[in-house]
mmCIF file of C-alpha atoms in Angstrom:
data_model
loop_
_atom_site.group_PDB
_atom_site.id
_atom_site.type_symbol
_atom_site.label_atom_id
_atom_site.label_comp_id
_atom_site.label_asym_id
_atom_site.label_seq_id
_atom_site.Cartn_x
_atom_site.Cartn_y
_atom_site.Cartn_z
ATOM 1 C CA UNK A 1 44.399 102.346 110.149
ATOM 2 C CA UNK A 2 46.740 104.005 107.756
ATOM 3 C CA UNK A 3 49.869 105.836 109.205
ATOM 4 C CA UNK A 4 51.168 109.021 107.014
ATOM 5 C CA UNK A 5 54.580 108.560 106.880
ATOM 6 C CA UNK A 6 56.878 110.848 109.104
ATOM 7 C CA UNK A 7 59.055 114.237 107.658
ATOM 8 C CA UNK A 8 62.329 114.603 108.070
ATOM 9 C CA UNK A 9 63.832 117.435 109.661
ATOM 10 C CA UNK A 10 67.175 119.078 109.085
ATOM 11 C CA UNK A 11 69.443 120.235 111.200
ATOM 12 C CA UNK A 12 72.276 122.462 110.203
ATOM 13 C CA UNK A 13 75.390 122.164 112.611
ATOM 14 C CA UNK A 14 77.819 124.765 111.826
ATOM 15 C CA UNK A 15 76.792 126.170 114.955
ATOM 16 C CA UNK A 16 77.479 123.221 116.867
ATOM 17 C CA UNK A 17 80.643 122.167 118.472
ATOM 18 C CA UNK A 18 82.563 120.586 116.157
ATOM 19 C CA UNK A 19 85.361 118.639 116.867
ATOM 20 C CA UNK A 20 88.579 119.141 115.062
ATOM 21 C CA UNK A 21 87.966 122.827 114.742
ATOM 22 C CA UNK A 22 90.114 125.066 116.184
ATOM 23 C CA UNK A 23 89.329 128.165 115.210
ATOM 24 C CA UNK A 24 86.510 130.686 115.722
ATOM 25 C CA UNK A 25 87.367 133.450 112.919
ATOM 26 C CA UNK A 26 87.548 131.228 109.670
ATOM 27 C CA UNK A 27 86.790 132.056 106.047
ATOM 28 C CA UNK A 28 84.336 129.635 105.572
ATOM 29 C CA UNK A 29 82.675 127.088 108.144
ATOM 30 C CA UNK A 30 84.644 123.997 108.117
ATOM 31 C CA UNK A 31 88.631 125.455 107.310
ATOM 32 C CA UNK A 32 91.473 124.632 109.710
ATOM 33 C CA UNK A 33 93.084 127.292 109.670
ATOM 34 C CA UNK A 34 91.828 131.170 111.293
ATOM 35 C CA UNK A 35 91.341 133.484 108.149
ATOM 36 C CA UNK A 36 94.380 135.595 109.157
ATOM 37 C CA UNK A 37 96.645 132.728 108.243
ATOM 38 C CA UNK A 38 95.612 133.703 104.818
ATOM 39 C CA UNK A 39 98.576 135.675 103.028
ATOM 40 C CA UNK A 40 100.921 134.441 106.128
ATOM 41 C CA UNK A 41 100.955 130.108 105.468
ATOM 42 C CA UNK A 42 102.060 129.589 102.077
ATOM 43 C CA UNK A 43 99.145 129.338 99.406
ATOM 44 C CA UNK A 44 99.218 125.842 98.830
ATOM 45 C CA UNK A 45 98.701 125.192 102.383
ATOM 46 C CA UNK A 46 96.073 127.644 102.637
ATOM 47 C CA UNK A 47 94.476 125.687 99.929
ATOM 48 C CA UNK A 48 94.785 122.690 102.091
ATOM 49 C CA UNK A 49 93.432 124.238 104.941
ATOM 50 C CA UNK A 50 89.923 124.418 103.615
ATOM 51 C CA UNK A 51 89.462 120.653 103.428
ATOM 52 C CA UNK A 52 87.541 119.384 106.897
ATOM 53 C CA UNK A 53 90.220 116.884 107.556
ATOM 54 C CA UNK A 54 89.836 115.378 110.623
ATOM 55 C CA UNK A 55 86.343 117.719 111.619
ATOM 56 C CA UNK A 56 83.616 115.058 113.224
ATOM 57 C CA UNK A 57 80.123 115.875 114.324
ATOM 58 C CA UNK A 58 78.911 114.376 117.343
ATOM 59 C CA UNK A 59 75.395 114.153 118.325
ATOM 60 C CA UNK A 60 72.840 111.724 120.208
ATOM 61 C CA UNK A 61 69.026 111.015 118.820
ATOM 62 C CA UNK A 62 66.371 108.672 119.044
ATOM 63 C CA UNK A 63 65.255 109.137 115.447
ATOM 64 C CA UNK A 64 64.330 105.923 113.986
ATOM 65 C CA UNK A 65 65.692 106.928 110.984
ATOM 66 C CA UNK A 66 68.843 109.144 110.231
ATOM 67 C CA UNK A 67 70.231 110.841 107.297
ATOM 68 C CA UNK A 68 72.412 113.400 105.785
ATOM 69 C CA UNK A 69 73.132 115.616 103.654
ATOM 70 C CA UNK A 70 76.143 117.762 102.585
ATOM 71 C CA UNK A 71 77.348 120.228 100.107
ATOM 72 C CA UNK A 72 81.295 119.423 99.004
ATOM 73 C CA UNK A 73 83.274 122.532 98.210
ATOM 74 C CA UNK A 74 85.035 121.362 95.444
ATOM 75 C CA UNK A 75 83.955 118.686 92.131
ATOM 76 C CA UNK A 76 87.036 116.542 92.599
ATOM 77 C CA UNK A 77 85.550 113.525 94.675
ATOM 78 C CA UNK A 78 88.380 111.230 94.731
ATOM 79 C CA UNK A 79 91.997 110.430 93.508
ATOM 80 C CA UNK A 80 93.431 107.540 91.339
ATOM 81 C CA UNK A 81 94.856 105.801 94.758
ATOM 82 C CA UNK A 82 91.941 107.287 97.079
ATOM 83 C CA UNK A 83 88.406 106.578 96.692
ATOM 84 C CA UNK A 84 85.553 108.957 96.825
ATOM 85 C CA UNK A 85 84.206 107.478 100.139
ATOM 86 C CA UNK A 86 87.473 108.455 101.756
ATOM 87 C CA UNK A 87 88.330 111.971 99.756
ATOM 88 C CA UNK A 88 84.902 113.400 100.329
ATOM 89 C CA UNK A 89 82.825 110.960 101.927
ATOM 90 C CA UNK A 90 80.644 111.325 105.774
ATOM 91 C CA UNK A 91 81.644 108.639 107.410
ATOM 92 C CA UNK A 92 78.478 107.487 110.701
ATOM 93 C CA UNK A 93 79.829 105.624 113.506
ATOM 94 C CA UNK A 94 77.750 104.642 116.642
ATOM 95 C CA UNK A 95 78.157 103.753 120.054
ATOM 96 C CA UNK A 96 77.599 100.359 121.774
ATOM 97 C CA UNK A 97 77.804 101.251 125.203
ATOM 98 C CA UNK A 98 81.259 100.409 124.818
ATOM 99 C CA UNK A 99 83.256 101.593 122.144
ATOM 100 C CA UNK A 100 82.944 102.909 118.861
ATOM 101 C CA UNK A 101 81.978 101.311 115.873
ATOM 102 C CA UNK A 102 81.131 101.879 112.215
ATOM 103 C CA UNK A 103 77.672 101.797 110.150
ATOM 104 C CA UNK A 104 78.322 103.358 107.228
ATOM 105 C CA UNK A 105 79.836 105.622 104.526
ATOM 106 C CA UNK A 106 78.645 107.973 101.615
ATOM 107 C CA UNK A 107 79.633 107.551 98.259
ATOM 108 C CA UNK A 108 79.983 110.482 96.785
ATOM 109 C CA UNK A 109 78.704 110.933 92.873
ATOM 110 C CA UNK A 110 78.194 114.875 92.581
ATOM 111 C CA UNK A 111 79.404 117.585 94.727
ATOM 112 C CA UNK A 112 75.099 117.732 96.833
ATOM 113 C CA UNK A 113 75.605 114.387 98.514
ATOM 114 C CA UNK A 114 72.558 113.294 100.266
ATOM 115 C CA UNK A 115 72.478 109.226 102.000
ATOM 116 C CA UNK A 116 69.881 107.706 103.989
ATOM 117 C CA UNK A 117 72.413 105.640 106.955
ATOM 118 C CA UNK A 118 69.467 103.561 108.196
ATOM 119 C CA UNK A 119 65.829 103.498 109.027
ATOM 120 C CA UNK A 120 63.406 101.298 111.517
ATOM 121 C CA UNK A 121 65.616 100.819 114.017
ATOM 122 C CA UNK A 122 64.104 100.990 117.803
ATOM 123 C CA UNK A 123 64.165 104.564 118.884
ATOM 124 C CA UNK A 124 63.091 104.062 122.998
ATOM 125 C CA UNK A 125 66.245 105.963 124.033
ATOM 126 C CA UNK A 126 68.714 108.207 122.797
ATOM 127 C CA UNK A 127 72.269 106.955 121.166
ATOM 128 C CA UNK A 128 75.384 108.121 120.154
ATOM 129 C CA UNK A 129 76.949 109.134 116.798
ATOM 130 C CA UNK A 130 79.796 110.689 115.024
ATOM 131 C CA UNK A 131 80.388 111.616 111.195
ATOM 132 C CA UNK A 132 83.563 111.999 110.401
ATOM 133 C CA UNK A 133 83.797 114.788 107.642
ATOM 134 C CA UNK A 134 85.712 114.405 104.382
ATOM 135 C CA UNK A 135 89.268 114.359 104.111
ATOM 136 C CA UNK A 136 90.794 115.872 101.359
ATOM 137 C CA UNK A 137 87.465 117.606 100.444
ATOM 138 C CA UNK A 138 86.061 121.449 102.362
ATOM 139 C CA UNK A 139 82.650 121.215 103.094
ATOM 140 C CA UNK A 140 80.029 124.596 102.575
ATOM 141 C CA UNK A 141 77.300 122.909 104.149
ATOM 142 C CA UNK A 142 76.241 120.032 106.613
ATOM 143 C CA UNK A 143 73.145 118.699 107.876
ATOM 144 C CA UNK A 144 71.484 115.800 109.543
ATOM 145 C CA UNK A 145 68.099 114.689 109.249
ATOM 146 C CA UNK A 146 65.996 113.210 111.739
ATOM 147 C CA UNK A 147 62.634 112.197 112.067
ATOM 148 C CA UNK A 148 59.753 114.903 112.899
ATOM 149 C CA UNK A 149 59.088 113.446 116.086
ATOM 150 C CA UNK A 150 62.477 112.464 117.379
ATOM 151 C CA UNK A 151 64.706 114.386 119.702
ATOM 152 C CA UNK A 152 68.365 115.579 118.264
ATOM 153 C CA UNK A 153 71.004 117.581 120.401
ATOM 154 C CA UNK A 154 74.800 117.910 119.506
ATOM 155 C CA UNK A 155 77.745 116.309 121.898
ATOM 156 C CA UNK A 156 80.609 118.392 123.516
ATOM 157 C CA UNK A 157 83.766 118.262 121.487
ATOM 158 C CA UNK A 158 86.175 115.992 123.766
ATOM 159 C CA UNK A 159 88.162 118.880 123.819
ATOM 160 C CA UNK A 160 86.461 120.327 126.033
ATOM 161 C CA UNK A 161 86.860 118.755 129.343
ATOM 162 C CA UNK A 162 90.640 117.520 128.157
ATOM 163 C CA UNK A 163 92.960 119.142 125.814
ATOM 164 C CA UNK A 164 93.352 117.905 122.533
ATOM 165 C CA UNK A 165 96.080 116.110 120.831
ATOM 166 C CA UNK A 166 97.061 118.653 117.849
ATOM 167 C CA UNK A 167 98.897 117.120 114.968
ATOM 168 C CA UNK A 168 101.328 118.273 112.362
ATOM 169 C CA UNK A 169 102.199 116.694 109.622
ATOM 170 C CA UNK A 170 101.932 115.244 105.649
ATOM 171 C CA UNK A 171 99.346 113.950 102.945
ATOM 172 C CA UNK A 172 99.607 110.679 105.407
ATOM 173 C CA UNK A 173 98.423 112.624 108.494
ATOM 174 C CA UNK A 174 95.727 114.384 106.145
ATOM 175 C CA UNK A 175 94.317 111.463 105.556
ATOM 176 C CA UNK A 176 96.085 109.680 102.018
ATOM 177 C CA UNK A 177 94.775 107.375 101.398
ATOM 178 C CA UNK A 178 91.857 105.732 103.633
ATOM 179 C CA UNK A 179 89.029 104.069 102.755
ATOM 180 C CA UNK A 180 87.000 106.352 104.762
ATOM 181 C CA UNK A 181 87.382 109.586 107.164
ATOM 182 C CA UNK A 182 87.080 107.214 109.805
ATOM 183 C CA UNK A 183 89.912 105.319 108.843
ATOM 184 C CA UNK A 184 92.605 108.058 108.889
ATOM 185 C CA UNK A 185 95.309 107.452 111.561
ATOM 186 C CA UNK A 186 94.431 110.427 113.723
ATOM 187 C CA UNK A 187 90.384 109.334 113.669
ATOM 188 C CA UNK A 188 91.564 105.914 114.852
ATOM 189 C CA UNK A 189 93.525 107.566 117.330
ATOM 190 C CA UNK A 190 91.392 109.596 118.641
ATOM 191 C CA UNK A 191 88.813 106.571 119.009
ATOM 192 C CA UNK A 192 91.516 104.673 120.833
ATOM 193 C CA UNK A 193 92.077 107.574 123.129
ATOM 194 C CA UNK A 194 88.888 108.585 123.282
ATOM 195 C CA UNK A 195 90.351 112.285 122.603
ATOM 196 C CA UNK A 196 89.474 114.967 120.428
ATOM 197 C CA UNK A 197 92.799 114.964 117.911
ATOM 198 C CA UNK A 198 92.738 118.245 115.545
ATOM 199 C CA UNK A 199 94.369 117.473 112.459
ATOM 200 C CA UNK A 200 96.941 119.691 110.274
ATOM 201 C CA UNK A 201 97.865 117.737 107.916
ATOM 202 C CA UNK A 202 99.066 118.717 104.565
ATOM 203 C CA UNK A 203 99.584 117.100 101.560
ATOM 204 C CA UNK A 204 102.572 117.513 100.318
ATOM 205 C CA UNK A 205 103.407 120.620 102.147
ATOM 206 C CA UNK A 206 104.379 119.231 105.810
ATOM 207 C CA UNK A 207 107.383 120.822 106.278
ATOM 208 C CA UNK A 208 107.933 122.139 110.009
ATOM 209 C CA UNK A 209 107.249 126.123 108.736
ATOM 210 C CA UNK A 210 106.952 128.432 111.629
ATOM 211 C CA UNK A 211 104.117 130.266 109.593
ATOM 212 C CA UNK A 212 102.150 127.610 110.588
ATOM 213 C CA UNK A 213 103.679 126.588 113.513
ATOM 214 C CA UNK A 214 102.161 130.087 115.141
ATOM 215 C CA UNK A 215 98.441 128.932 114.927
ATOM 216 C CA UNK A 216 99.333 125.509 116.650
ATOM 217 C CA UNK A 217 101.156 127.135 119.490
ATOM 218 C CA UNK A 218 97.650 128.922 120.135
ATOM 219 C CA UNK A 219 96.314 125.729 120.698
ATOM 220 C CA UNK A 220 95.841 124.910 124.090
ATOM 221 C CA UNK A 221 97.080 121.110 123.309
ATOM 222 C CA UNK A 222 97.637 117.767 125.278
ATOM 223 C CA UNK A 223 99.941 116.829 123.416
ATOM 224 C CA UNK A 224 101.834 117.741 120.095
ATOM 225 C CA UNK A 225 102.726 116.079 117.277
ATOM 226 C CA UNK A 226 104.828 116.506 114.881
ATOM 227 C CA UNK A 227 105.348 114.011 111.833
ATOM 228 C CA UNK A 228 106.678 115.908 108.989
ATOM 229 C CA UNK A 229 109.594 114.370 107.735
ATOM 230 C CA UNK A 230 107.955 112.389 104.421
ATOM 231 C CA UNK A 231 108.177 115.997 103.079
ATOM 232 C CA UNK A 232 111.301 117.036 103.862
ATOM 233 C CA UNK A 233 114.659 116.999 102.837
ATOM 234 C CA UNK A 234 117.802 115.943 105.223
ATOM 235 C CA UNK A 235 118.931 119.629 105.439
ATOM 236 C CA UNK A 236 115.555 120.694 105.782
ATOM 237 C CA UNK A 237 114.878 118.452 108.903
ATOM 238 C CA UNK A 238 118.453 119.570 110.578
ATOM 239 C CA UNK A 239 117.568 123.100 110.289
ATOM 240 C CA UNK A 240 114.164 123.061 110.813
ATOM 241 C CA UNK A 241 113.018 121.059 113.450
ATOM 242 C CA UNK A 242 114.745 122.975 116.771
ATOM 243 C CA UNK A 243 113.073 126.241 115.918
ATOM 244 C CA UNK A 244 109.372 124.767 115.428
ATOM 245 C CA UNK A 245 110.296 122.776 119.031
ATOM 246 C CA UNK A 246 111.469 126.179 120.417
ATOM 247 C CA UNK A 247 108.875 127.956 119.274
ATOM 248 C CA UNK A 248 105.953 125.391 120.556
ATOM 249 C CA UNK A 249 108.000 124.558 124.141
ATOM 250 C CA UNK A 250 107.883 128.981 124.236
ATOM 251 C CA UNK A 251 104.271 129.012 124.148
ATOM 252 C CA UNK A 252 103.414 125.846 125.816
ATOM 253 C CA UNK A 253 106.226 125.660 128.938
ATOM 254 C CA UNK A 254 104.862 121.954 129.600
ATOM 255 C CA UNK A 255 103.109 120.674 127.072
ATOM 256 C CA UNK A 256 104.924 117.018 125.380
ATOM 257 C CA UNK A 257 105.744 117.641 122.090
ATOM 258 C CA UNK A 258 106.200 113.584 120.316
ATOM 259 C CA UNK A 259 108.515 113.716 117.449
ATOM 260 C CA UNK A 260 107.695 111.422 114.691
ATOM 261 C CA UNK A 261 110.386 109.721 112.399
ATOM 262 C CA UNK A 262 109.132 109.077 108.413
ATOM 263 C CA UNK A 263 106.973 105.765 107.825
ATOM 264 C CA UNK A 264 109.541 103.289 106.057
ATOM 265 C CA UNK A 265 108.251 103.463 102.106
ATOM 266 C CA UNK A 266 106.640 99.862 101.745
ATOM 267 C CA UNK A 267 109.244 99.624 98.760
ATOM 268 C CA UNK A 268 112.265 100.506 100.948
ATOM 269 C CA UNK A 269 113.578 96.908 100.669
ATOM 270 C CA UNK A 270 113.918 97.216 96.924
ATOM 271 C CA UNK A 271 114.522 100.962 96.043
ATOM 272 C CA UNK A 272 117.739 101.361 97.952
ATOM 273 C CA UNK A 273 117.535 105.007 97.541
ATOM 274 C CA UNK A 274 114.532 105.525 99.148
ATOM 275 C CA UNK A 275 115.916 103.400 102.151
ATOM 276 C CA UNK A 276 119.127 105.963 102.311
ATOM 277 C CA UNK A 277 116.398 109.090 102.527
ATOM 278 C CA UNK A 278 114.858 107.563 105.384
ATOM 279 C CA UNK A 279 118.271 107.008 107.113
ATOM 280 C CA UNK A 280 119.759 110.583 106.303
ATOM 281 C CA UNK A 281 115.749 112.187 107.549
ATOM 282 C CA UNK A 282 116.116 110.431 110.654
ATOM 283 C CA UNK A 283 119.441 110.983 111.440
ATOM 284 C CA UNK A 284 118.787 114.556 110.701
ATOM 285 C CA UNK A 285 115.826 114.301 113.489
ATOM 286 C CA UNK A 286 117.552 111.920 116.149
ATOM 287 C CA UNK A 287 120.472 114.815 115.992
ATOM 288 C CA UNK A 288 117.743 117.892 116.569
ATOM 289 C CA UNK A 289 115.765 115.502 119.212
ATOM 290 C CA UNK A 290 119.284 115.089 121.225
ATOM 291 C CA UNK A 291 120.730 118.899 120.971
ATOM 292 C CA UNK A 292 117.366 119.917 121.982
ATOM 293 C CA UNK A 293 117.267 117.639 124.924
ATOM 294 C CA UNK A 294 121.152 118.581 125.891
ATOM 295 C CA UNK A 295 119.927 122.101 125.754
ATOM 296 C CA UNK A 296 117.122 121.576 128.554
ATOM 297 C CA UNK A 297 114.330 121.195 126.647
ATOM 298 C CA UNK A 298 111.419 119.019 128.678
ATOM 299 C CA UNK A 299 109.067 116.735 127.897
ATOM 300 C CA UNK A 300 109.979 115.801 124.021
ATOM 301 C CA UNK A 301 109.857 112.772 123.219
ATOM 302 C CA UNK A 302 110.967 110.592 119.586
ATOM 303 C CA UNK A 303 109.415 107.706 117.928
ATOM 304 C CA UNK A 304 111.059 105.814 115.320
ATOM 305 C CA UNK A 305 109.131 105.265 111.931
ATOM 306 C CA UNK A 306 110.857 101.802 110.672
ATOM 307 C CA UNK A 307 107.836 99.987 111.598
ATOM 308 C CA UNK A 308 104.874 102.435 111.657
ATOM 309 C CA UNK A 309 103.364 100.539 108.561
ATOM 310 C CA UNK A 310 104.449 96.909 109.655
ATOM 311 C CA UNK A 311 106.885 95.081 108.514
ATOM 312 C CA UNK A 312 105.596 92.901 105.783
ATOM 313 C CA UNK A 313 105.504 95.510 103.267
ATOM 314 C CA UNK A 314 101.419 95.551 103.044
ATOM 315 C CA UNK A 315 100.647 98.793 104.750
ATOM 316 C CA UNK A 316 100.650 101.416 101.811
ATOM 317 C CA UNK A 317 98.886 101.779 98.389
ATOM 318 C CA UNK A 318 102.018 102.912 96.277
ATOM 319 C CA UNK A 319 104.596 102.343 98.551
ATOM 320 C CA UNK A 320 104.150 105.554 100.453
ATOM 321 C CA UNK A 321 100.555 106.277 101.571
ATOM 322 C CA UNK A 322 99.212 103.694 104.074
ATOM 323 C CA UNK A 323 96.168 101.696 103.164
ATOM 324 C CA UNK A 324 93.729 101.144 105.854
ATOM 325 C CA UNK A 325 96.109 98.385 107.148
ATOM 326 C CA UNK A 326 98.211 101.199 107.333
ATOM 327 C CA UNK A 327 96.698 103.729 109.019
ATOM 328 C CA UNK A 328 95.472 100.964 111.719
ATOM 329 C CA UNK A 329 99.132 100.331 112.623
ATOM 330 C CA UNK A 330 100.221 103.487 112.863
ATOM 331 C CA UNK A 331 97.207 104.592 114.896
ATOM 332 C CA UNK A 332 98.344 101.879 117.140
ATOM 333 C CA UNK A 333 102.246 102.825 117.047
ATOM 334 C CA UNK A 334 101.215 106.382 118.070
ATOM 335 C CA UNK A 335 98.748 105.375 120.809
ATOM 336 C CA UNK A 336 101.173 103.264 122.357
ATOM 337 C CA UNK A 337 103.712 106.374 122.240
ATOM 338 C CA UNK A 338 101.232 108.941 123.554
ATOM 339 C CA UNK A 339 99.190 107.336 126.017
ATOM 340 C CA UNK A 340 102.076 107.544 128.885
ATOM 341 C CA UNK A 341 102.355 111.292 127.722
ATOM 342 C CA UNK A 342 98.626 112.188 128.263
ATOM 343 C CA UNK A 343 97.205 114.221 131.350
#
């Protein structure tokens, strides 16, 4: 007997609990920022702000089948050292019971992306997923489709039973330049940790400003940190960093604040110049780190950058931005550094 195929339905989830987001007022659904920042961060991070770095939706179904489909706020899909899949690509990962672990990605062509991530696969019992949203790329519009007769319901964000970690930081932390969402350092880490880990980088505009460092302080955080200095100047790291530490550790009385040194440029070894920045930057931030520490300020803590891409120069795509090598090693560096800091 002939069986009509089944309909999809779609699901929109801006109403679900979306991890990464950390604000309720926003301009538009998926921006990192709350819309009063507007006119108070500079513009250019404001324009940041409206990518979805670091956003995921979680959800558990027993559809047999399971797509997606996504509107991208802006036509610029990828970058000459970033592919599409990881500049405005939804990137499906599933659980085994154990862990996490990919399926796939969307390839982004046109600014409506719509992918089919599988179809037949047993449906006797509900399982996890994630989609990590894009990068460096805001979203309008998100949905998931699921067969007519299958059951769909959204996932707490993490953050919601423990803090999240809340980052601060550069084009690296923002995602430049992974393969995929999922690939980013702080999506790694946040596997690894199994935490939700909000995401404020960026690109090119990382720089330790207190304009921004007022909306983080909101944040009811695990943990914070702070990995700005690829951005920055020597001068701009010695004056700089004690006042965004001050002005976190004056909101948040206990929360650990992990200061980051810069990644060592993959180049280092052959541009001397770029090897004095990174001495001069982390000089700057080893002297802040210490006066803040002589001054009585708790529960800050340092990690040192010389190896956060490996040592055999392979961890970047132009010398500065990590590759997915990259990213995995830092993810790990940082883990290591913030698991004996987590409560």
């Amino acid at each position: 007997m002939w069986t009509p195929p089944k309909k999809l339905v779609w699901t929109d989830v801006v109403d679900w609990p979306i991890e990464g987001r950390a604000f309720v007022k926003r301009v538009a659904p998926y921006d990192r920022l709350p819309d009063r920042a507007k006119g108070v961060v500079g513009e250019d991070v404001w324009g940041l702000s409206r990518h979805s770095a670091g956003m995921l939706v979680r959800f558990a179904t027993n559809s047999a089948a399971l797509h997606v489909r996504y509107r991208l706020s802006s036509a610029t899909l990828g970058m000459v050292h970033m592919p599409p899949t990881g500049v405005s690509g939804a990137d499906l990962y599933g659980h085994d019971g154990k862990r996490w672990r990919w399926i796939d990605v969307t390839q982004p062509s046109k600014q409506d992306v719509a992918k089919r991530f599988f179809a037949n696969q047993p449906s006797d019992k509900k399982r996890e997923f994630q989609v990590y949203l894009p990068l460096y790329n805001g979203v309008d519009k998100f949905e998931i489709g699921t067969l007519d007769d299958a059951e769909l319901m959204p996932l707490p964000a993490r953050g919601s039973k423990r803090q999240p970690i809340v980052c601060y930081g550069t084009s690296i932390m923002h995602g430049a330049c992974a393969s995929r969402p999922g690939m980013a350092w702080t999506s790694i880490v946040g596997r690894m940790l199994d935490r939700e880990v909000m995401n404020f980088g960026f690109s090119g505009n990382g720089r330790m400003e207190l304009e921004v460092g007022q909306y983080l302080a909101e944040l009811d955080a695990s943990v914070y940190v702070v990995d700005c200095l690829p951005n920055m100047t020597p001068d701009q790291v010695a004056k700089r960093t004690q006042p965004l530490v001050r002005q976190l550790r004056e909101a948040r009385k206990n929360t650990p604040i992990l200061l980051i040194e810069d990644r060592s440029f993959t180049n280092a070894w052959f541009h001397k110049a770029r090897q004095t920045g990174h001495v001069q930057r982390r000089k700057a931030l080893r002297d802040a780190f210490y006066a803040l520490r002589k001054d009585g300020v708790k529960r800050l803590h340092y990690l040192e950058g010389d190896k956060l891409l490996g040592t055999d120069n392979e961890g970047a795509t132009d010398g500065s931005h990590p590759n997915d090598l990259g990213m995995m090693r830092q993810a790990e560096a940082v883990t290591a550094a913030l698991r004996p800091l987590l409560r």
